[in-house]
mmCIF file of C-alpha atoms in Angstrom:
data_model
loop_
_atom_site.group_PDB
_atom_site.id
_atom_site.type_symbol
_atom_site.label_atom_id
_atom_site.label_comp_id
_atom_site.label_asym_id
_atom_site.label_seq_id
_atom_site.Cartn_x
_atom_site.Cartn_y
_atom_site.Cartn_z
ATOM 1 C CA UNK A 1006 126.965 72.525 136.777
ATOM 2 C CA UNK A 1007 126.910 76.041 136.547
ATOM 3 C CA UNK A 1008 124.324 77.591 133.984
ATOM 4 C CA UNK A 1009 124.571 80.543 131.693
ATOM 5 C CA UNK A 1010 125.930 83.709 132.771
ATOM 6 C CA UNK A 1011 124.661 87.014 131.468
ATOM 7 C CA UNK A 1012 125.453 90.599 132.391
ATOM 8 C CA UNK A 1013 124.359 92.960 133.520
ATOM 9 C CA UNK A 1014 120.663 91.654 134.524
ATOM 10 C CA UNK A 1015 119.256 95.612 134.085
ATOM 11 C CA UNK A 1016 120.506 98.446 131.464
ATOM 12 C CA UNK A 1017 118.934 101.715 130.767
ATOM 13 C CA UNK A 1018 119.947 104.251 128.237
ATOM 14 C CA UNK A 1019 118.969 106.974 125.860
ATOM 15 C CA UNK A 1020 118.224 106.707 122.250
ATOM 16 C CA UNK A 1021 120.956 106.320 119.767
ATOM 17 C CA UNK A 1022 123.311 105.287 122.741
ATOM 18 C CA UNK A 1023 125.652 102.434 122.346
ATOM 19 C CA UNK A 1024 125.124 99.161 124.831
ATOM 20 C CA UNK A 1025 127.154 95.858 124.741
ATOM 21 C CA UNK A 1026 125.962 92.783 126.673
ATOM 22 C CA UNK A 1027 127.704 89.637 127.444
ATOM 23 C CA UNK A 1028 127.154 85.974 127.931
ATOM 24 C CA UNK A 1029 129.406 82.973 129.465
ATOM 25 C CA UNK A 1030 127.819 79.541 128.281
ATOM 26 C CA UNK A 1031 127.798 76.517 129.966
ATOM 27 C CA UNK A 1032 131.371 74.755 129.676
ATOM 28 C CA UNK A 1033 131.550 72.697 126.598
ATOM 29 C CA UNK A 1034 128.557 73.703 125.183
ATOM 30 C CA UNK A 1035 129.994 74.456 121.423
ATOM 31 C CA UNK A 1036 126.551 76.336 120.385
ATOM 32 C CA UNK A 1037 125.368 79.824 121.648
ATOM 33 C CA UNK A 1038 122.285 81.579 120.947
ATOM 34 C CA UNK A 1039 121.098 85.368 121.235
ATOM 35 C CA UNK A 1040 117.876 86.081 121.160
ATOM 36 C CA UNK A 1041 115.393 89.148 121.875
ATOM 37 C CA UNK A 1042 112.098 89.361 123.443
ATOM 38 C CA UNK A 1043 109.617 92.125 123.599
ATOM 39 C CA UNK A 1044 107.173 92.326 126.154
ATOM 40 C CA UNK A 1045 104.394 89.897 125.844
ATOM 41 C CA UNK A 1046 106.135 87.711 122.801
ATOM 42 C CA UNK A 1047 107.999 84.889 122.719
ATOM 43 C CA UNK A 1048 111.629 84.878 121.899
ATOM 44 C CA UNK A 1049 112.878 85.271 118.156
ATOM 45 C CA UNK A 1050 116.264 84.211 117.645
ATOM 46 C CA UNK A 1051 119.129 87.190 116.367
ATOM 47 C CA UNK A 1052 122.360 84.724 116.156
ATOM 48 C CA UNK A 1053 123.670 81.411 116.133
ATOM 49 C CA UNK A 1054 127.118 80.401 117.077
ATOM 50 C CA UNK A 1055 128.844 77.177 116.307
ATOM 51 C CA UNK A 1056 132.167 77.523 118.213
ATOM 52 C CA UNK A 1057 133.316 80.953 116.758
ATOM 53 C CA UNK A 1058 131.373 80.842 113.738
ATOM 54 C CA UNK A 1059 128.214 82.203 112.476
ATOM 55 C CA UNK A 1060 125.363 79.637 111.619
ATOM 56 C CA UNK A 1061 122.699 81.709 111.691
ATOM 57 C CA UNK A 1062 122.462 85.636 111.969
ATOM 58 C CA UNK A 1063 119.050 86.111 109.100
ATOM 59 C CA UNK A 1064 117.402 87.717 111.945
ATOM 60 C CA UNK A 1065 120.182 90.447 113.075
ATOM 61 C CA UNK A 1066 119.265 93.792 112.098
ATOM 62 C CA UNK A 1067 122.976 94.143 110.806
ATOM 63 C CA UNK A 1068 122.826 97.913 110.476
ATOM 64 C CA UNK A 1069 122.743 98.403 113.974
ATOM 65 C CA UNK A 1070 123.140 94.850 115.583
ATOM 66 C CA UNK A 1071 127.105 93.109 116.095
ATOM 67 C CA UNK A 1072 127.797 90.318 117.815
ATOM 68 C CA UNK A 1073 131.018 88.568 118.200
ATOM 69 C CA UNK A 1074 132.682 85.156 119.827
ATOM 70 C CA UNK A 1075 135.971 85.573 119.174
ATOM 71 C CA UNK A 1076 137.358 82.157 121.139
ATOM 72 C CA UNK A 1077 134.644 80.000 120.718
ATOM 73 C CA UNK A 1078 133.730 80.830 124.429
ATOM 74 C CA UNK A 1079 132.353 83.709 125.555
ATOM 75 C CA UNK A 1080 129.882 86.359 123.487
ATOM 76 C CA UNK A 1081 129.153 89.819 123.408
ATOM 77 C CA UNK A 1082 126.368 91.667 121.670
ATOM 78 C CA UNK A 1083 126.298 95.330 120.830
ATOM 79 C CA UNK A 1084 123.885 97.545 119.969
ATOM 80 C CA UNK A 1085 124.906 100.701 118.136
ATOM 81 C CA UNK A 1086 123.038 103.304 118.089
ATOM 82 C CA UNK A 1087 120.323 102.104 119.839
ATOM 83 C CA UNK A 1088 116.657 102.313 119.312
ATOM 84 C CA UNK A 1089 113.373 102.740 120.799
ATOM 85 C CA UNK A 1090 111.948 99.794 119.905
ATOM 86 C CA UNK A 1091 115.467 97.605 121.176
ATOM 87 C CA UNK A 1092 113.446 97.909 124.640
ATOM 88 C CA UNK A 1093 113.617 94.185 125.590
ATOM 89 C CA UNK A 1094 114.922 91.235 127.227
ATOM 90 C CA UNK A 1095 117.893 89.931 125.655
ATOM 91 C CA UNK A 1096 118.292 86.237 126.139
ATOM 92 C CA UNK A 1097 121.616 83.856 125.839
ATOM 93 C CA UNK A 1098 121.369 80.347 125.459
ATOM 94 C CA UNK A 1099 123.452 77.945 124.794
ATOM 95 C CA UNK A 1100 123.770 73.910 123.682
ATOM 96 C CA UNK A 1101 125.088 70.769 123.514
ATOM 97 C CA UNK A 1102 125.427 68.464 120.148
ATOM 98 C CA UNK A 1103 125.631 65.792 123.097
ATOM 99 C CA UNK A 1104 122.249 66.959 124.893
ATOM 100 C CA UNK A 1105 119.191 64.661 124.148
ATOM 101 C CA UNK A 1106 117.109 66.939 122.127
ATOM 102 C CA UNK A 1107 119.499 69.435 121.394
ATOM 103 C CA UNK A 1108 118.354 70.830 124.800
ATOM 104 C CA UNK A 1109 118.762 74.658 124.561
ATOM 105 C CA UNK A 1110 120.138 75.992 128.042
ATOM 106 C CA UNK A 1111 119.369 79.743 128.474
ATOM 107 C CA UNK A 1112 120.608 82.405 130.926
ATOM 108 C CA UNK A 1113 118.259 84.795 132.954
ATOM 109 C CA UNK A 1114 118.503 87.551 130.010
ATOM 110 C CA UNK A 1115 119.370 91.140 130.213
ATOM 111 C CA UNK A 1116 116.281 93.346 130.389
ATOM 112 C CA UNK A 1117 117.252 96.624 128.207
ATOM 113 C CA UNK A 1118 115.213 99.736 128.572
ATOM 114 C CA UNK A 1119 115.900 102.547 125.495
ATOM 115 C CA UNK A 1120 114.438 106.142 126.610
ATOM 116 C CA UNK B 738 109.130 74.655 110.398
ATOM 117 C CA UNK B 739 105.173 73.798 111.734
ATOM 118 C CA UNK B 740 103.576 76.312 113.091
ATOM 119 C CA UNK B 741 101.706 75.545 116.385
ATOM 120 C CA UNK B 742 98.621 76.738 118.136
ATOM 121 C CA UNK B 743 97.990 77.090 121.888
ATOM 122 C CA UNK B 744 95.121 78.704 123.899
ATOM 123 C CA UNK B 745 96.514 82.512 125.227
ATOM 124 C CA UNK B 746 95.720 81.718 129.044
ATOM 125 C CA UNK B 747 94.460 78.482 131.579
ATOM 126 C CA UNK B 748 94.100 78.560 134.960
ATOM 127 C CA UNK B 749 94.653 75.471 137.188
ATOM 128 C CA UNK B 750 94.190 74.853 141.004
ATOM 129 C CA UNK B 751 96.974 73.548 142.874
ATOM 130 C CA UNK B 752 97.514 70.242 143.025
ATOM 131 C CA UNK B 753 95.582 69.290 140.362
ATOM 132 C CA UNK B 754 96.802 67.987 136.909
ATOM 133 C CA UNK B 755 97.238 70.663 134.159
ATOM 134 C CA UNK B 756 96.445 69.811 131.046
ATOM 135 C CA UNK B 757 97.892 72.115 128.182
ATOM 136 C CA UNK B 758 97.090 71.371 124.731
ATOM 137 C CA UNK B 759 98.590 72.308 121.510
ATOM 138 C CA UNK B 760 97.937 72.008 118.129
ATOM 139 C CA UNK B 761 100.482 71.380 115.265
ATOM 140 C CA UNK B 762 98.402 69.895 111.997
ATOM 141 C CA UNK B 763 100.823 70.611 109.455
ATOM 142 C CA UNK B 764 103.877 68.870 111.542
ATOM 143 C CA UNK B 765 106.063 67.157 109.289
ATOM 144 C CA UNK B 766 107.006 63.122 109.656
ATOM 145 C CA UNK B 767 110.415 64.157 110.630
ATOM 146 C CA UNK B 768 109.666 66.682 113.327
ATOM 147 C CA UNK B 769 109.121 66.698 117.471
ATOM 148 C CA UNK B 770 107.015 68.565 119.380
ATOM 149 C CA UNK B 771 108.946 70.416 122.280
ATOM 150 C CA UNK B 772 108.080 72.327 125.257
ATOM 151 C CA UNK B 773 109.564 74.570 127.139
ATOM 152 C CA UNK B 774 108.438 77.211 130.008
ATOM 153 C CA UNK B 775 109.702 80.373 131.295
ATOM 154 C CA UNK B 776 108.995 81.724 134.793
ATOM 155 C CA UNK B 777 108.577 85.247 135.167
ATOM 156 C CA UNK B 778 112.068 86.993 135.053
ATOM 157 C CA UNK B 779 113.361 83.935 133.732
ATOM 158 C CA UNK B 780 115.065 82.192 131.032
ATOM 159 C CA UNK B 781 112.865 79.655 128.814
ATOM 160 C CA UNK B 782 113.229 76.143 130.440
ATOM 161 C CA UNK B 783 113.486 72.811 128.652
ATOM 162 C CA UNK B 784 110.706 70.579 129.961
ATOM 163 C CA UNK B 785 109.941 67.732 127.477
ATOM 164 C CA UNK B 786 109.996 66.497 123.599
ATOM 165 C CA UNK B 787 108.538 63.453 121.596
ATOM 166 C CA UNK B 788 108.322 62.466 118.419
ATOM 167 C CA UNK B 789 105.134 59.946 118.054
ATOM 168 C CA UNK B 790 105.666 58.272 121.592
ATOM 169 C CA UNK B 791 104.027 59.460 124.788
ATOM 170 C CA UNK B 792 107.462 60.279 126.813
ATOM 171 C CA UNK B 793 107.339 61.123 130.844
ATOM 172 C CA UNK B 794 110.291 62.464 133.053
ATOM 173 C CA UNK B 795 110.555 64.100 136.492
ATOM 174 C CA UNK B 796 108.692 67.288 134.963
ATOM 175 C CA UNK B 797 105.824 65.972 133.150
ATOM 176 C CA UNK B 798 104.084 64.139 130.763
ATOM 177 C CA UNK B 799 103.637 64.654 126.687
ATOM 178 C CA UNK B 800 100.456 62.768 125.075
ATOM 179 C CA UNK B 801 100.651 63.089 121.131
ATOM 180 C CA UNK B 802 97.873 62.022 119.382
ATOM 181 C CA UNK B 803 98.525 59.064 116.943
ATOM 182 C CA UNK B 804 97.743 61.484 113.557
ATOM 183 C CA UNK B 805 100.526 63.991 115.681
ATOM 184 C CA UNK B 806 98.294 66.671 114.776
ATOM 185 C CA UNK B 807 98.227 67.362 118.118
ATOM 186 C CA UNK B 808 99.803 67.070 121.634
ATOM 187 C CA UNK B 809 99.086 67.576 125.487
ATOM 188 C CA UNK B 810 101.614 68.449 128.264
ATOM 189 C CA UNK B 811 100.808 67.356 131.545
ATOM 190 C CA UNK B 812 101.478 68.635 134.756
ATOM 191 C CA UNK B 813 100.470 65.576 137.235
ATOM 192 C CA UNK B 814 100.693 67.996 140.294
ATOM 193 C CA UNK B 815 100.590 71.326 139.222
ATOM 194 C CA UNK B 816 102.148 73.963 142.414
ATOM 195 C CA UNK B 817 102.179 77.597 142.332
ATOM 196 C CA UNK B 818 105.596 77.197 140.874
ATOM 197 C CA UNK B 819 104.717 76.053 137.868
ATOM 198 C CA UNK B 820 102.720 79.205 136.955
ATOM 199 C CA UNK B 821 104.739 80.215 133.920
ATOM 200 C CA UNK B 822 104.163 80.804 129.900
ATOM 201 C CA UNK B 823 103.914 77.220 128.593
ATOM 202 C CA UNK B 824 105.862 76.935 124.525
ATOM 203 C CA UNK B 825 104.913 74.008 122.708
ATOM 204 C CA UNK B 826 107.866 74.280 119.689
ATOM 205 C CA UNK B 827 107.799 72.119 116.431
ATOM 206 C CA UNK B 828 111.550 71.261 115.223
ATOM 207 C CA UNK B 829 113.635 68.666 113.506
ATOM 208 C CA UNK B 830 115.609 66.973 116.891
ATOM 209 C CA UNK B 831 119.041 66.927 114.042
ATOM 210 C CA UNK B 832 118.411 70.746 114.109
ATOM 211 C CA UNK B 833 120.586 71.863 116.802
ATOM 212 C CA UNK B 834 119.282 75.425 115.378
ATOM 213 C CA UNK B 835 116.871 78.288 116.260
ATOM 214 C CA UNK B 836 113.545 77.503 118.380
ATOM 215 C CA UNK B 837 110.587 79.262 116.809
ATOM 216 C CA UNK B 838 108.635 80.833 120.008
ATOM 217 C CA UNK B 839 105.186 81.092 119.402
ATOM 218 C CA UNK B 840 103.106 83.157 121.739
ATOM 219 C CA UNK B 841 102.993 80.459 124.341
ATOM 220 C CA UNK B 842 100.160 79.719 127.169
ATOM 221 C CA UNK B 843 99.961 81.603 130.059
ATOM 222 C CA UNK B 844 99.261 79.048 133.147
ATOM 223 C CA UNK B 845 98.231 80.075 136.307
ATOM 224 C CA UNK B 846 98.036 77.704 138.963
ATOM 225 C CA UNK B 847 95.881 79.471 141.978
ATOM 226 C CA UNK B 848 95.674 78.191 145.451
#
């Protein structure tokens, strides 16, 4: 089974540039995650998708943060203008109602740099 | 959601058992106690979860104490591929919602 696909693994660019990333979840899995993690913390969620619909999105700074999954498949999250503090790892993950647990299965994360 | 508590760092010599412990005293009746891992450069990993049972599969072993304020991951045979940051996460299992990362215990299993 092939896991979660994110690109692109690196990104650098200036402040108050634009950036998009993008995710392919596991096949099936109805329920996507992005979340963001700074150096030295643990992850904090920014959006939940159910199919193509939001669950969750409390933590998305909303001024600057968009994210979108338009077929209920694949995601993409932009990041306009960007800020010093976006420096992080950006992590997708995504789920099964099926998997015991509600097993979250998450990519290797795109690590954004903001100069 | 609980909030959990778990020492910042443990080291652990290969091939021994590792023994990480986390505390979670205001965990409601209705909640399990998860772990997960993440490997430098990594993605968090799933490893275990348990409500009041002790529960074992192919990765390891989770203890909870019978008040559940409390819990212990195991690591029978710890390698130096298990060195990772160690999440113990208190959810609902019918919440197929966020995971609340805490800061997480940094394991280091030496030669």
């Amino acid at each position: 089974e092939a896991g979660v696909a994110q690109s692109p693994r690196y990104k650098i660019i200036e402040k108050r540039q634009s950036v998009a990333f993008w995710c392919n979840p596991i096949s099936g899995h109805a329920t996507l995650y992005w979340y963001q993690q700074i150096l030295g913390q643990g992850p904090k969620l920014l959006i939940q998708f159910q199919n193509n619909g939001v669950v969750d999105d409390s933590q998305l700074p909303k001024d600057r943060f968009s994210a979108e999954r338009l077929k209920g498949v694949d995601s993409t999250l932009k990041i306009q203008p960007a800020k010093l503090e976006d420096s992080a790892v950006y992590l997708c993950a995504s789920s099964s109602q099926g998997t015991s647990g509600n097993e979250q299965f998450f990519g290797p994360g795109t690590r954004l740099t903001v100069l | 959601d609980a909030k959990t508590t778990q020492p910042t760092s443990m080291d652990c010599a290969e091939g021994r058992a590792a023994n990480l412990p986390c505390n979670h005293s205001t965990i409601s009746g209705n909640e399990y106690v998860y772990w997960y891992r993440q490997i430098h450069s990594q993605g968090p990993q799933y490893i275990i979860h348990g409500l009041k049972n002790n529960e074992t599969n192919e990765m390891a072993s989770l203890i909870i104490t019978e008040d559940r304020k409390s819990s212990t991951l195991i690591l029978p045979h710890a390698t130096l591929r298990d060195t990772a940051v160690y999440y113990c996460i208190v959810r609902r299992e019918d919440q197929g919602g966020k995971l609340i990362f805490g800061q997480g215990t940094e394991l280091s299993v030496k030669p």
